[in-house]
Short mmCIF file of C-alpha atoms in Angstrom, two decimals:
data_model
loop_
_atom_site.label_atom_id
_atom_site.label_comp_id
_atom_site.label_asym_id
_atom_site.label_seq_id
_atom_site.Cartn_x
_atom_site.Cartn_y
_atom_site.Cartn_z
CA UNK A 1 -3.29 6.05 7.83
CA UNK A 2 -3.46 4.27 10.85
CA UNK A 3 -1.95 6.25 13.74
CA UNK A 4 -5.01 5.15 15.93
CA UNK A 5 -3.07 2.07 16.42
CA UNK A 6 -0.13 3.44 17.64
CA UNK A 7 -1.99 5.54 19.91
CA UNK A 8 -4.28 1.85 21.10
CA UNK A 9 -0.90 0.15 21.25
CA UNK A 10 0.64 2.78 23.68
CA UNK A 11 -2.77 2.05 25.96
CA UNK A 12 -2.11 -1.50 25.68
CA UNK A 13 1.34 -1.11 26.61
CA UNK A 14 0.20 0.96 29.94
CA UNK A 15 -1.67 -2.02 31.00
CA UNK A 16 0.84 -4.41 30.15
CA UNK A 17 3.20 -2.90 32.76
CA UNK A 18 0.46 -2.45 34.88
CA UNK A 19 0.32 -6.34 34.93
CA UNK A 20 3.71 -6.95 34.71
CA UNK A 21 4.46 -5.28 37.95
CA UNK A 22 2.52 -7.00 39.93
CA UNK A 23 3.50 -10.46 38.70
CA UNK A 24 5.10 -12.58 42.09
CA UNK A 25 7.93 -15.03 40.79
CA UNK A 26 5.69 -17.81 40.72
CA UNK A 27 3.01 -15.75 38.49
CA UNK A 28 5.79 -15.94 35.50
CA UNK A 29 5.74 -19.76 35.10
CA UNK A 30 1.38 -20.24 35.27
CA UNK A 31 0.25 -21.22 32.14
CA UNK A 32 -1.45 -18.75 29.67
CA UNK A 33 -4.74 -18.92 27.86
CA UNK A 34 -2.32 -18.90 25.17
CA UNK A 35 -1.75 -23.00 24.45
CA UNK A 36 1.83 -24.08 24.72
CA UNK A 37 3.00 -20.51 26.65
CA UNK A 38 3.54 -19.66 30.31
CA UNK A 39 2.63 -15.91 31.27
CA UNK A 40 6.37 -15.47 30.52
CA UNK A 41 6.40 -16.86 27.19
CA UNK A 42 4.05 -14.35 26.42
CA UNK A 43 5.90 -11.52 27.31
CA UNK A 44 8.83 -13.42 25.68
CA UNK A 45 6.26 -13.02 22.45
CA UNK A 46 6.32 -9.65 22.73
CA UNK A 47 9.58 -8.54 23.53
CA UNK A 48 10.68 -10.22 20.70
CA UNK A 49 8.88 -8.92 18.23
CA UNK A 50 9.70 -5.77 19.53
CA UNK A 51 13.61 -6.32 19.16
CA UNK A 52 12.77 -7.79 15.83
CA UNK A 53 11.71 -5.12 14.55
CA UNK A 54 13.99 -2.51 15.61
CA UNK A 55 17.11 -4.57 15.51
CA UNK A 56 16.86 -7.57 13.35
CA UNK A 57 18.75 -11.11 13.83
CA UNK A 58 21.28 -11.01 10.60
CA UNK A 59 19.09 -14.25 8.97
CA UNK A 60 21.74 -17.60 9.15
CA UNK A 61 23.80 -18.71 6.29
CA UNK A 62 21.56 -21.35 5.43
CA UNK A 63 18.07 -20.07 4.36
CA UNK A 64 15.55 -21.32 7.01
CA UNK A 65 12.63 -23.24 5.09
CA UNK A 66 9.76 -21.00 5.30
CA UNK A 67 7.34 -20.42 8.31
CA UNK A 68 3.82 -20.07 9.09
CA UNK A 69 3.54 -16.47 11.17
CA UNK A 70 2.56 -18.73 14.28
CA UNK A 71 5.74 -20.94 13.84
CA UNK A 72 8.15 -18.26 13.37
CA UNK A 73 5.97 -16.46 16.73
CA UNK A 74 7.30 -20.04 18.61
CA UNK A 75 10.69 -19.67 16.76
CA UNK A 76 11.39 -16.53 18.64
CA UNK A 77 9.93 -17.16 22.11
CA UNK A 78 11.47 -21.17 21.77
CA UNK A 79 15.18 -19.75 22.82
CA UNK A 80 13.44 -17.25 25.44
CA UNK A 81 12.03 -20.14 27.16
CA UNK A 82 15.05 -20.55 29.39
CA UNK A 83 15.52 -16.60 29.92
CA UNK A 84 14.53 -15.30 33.63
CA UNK A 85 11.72 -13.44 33.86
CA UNK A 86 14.39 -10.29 34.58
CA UNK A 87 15.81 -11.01 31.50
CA UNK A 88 12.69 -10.95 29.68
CA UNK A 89 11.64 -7.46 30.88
CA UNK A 90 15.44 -6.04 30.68
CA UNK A 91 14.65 -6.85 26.79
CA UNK A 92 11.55 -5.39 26.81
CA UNK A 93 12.73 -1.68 28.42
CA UNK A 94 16.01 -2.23 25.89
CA UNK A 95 13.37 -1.87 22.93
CA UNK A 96 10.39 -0.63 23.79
CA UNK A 97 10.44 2.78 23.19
CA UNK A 98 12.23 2.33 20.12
CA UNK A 99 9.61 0.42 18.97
CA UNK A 100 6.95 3.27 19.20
CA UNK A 101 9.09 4.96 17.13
CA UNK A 102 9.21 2.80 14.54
CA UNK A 103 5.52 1.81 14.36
CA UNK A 104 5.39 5.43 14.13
CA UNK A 105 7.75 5.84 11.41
CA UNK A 106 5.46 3.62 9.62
CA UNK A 107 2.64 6.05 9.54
CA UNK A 108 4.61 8.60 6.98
CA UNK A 109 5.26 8.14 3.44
CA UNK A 110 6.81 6.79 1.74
CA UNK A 111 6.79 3.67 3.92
CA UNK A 112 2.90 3.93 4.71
CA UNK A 113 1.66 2.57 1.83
CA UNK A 114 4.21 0.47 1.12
CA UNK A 115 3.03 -3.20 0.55
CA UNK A 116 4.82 -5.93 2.28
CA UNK A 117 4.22 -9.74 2.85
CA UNK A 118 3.50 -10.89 6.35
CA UNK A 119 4.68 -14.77 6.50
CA UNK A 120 1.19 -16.86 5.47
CA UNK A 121 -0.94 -13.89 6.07
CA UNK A 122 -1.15 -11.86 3.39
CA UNK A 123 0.46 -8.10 2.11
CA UNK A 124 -0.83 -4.97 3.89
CA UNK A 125 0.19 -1.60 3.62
CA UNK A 126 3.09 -1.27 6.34
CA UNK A 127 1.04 1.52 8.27
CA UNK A 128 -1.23 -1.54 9.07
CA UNK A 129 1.36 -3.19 11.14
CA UNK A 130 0.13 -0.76 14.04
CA UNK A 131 -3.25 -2.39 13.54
CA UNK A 132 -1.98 -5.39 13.64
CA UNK A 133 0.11 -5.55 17.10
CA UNK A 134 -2.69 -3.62 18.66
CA UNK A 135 -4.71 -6.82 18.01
CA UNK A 136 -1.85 -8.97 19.00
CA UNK A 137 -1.26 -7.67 22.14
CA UNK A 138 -4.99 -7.16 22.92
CA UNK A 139 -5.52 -10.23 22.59
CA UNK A 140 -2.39 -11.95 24.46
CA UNK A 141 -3.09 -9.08 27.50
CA UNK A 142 -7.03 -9.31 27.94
CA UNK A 143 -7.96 -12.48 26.88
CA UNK A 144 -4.80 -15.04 27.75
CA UNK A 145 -3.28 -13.23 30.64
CA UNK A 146 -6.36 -11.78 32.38
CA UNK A 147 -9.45 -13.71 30.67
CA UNK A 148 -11.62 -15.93 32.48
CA UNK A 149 -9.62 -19.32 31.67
CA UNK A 150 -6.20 -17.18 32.48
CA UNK A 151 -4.30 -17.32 35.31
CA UNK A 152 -4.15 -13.56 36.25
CA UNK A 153 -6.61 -11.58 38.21
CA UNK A 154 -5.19 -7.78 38.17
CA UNK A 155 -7.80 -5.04 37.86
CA UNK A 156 -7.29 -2.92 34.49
CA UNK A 157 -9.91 -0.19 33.19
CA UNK A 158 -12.65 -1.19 31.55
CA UNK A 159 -11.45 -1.56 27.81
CA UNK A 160 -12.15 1.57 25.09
CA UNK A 161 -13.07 1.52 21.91
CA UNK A 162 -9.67 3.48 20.73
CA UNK A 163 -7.90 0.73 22.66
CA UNK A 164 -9.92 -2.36 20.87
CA UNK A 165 -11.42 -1.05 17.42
CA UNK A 166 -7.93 -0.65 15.77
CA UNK A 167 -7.34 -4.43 16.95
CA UNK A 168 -10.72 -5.26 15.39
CA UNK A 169 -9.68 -3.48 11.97
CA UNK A 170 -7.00 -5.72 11.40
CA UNK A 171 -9.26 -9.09 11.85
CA UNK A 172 -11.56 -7.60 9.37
CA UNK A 173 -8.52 -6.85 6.82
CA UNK A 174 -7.01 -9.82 7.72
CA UNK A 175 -9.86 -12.50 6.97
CA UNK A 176 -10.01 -12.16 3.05
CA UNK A 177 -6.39 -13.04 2.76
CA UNK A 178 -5.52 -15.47 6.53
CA UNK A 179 -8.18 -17.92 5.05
CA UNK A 180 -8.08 -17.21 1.03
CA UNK A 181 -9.33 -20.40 0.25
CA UNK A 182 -11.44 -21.52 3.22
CA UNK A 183 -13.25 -18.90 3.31
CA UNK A 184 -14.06 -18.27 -0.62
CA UNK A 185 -15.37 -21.32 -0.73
CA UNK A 186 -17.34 -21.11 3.08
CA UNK A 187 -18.97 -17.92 1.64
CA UNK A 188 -21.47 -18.12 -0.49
CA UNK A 189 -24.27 -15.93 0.65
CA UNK A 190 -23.46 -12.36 2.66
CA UNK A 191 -23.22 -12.76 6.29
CA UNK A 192 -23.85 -9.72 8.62
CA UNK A 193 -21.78 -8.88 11.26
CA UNK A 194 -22.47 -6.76 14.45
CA UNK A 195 -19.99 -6.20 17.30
CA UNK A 196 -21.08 -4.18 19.81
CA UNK A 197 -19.45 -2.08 23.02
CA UNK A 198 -16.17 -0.93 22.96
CA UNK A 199 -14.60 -1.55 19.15
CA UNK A 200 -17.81 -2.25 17.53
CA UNK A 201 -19.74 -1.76 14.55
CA UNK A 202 -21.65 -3.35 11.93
CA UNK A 203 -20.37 -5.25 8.57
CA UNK A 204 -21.03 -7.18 5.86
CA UNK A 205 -19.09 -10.02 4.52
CA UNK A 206 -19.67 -11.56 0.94
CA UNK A 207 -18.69 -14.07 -1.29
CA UNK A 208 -15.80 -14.07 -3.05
CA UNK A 209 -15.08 -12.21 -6.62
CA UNK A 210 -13.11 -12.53 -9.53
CA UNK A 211 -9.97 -12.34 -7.46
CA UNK A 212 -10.79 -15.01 -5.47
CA UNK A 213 -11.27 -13.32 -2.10
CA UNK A 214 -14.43 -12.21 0.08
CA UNK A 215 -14.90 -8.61 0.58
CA UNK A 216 -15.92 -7.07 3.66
CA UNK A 217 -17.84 -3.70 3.70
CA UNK A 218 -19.29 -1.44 6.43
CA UNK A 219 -22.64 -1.73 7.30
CA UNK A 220 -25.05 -4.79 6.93
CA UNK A 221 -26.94 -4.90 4.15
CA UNK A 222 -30.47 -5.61 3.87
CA UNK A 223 -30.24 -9.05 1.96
CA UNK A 224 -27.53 -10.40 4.21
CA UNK A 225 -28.42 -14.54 5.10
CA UNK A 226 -27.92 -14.15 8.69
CA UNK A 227 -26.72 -11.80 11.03
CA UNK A 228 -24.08 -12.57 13.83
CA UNK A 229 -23.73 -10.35 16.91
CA UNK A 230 -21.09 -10.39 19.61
CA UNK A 231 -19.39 -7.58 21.95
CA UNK A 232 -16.03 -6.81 19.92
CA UNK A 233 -14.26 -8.05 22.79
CA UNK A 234 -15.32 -11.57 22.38
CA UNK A 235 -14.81 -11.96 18.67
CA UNK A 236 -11.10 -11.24 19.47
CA UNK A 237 -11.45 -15.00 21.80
CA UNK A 238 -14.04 -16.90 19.37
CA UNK A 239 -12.54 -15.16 16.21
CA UNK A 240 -9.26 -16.38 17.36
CA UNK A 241 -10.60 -20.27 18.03
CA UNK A 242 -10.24 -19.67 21.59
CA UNK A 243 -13.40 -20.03 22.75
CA UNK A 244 -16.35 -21.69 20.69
CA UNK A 245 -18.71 -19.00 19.15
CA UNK A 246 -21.34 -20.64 20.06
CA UNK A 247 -20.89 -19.82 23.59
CA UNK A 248 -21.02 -15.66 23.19
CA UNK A 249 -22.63 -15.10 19.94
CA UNK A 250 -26.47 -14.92 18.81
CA UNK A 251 -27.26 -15.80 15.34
CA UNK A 252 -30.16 -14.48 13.34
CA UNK A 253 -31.74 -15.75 9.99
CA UNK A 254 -30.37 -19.09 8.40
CA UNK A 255 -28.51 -20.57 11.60
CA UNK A 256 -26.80 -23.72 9.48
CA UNK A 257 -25.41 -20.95 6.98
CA UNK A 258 -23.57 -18.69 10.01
CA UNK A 259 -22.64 -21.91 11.84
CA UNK A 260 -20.89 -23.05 8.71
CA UNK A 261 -18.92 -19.87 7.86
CA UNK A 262 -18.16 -19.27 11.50
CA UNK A 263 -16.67 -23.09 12.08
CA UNK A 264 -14.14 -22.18 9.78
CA UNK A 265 -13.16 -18.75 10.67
CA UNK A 266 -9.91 -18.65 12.35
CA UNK A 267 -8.04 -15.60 12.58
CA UNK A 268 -4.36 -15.00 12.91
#
């Protein structure tokens, strides 16, 4: 199971209100790092998945046509836009603590290892939903509200690695079935992949088999094409697409091959 991301999103959560109590009134309305979302929108983006999950909109009548995960992530912040930012965190101490509790639920059986669809993304066990908003959050709290194109400078502890490697466990689950396709037919050769500091760890990614997607295995192994190395930190941003990888990774072995693979990743 995965009650180390419970445990990494309670951190995260620490820090968030951290932030979120020193915001000024004008703080709310800066743009993010996060394209298309103010600093509000993105704790609009969390408080709603938050009440979405312990207290569900009854769906409409009419079946809505289906959604990408990032459209139906706009779909719920889009009627938050208006909210004040004291509505916004009224919502967010309504269902907060609840929501421990259910990502916490989710770590016993029968419901652990239950599998369940996530919009475009693929089906995970449910326990990996913890995994899943740890990297969320991580992401929208370090890298689009305090990174260095964000538009928030409040000191936080230095991250850990049970805050960020649960985060970094779902974009390693995550990339055989975000980018089915794309990536089966990017991969062709194995690809190491080291992330160092907090979260890190070493990996191997190869091409696809029979069922069509890659496979991702601890360790690099010795016939591996080229290796890529980044702190975990960073591959949240440049796995992500929100910063070039270019600019924070190095690249050993076949350069062209690991420039080709890594042009395409883009996780969700």
């Amino acid at each position: 199971m995965t009650a180390e991301a419970v445990a990494a999103v309670r951190i995260i959560h620490d820090h968030m209100r951290t932030v979120r109590d020193q915001l000024t009134d004008a703080d709310w309305d800066k743009p993010s790092a996060c394209a298309g979302w103010t600093v509000k929108d993105v704790f609009a983006h969390v408080t709603s998945n938050q009440k979405e999950m312990v207290d569900p909109t009854p769906p409409p009548a009419e079946p809505l046509p289906a959604m990408t995960a990032e459209q139906a992530m706009d779909a719920l912040v889009a009627p938050r836009k208006d909210w004040t930012a004291a509505d916004v965190l009224a919502e967010y101490d309504r269902y907060a603590d609840a929501w421990f509790g259910a990502l916490d639920a989710l770590q016993q059986e029968p419901m652990a290892s239950t599998v369940a669809p996530i919009a475009d993304l693929g089906s995970y066990p449910l326990h990996q939903l913890a995994n899943a908003f740890a990297f969320d959050h991580y992401c929208h709290l370090r890298i689009d509200l305090l990174g260095p194109d964000a538009p928030l400078r409040v000191e936080l502890p230095e991250a850990t690695d049970e805050e960020v490697r649960p985060g970094i466990l779902w974009m390693l689950w995550g990339m055989p079935q975000m980018q089915r396709d794309e990536l089966a037919a990017a991969v062709s050769q194995p690809l190491g992949l080291r992330l160092t500091g907090p979260g890190g760890g070493e990996w191997t990614v190869s091409p696809a088999g029979a069922d069509g997607l890659i496979t991702i295995t601890d360790g690099i192994a010795g016939a591996v094409t080229a290796t890529v190395e980044s702190s975990a930190h960073d591959f949240v941003s440049w796995g992500t697409k929100r910063c070039d990888w270019r600019t924070c990774c190095t690249v050993t072995g076949d350069e062209a091959y690991a420039a080709s693979v890594l042009d395409v990743l883009n996780i969700v």
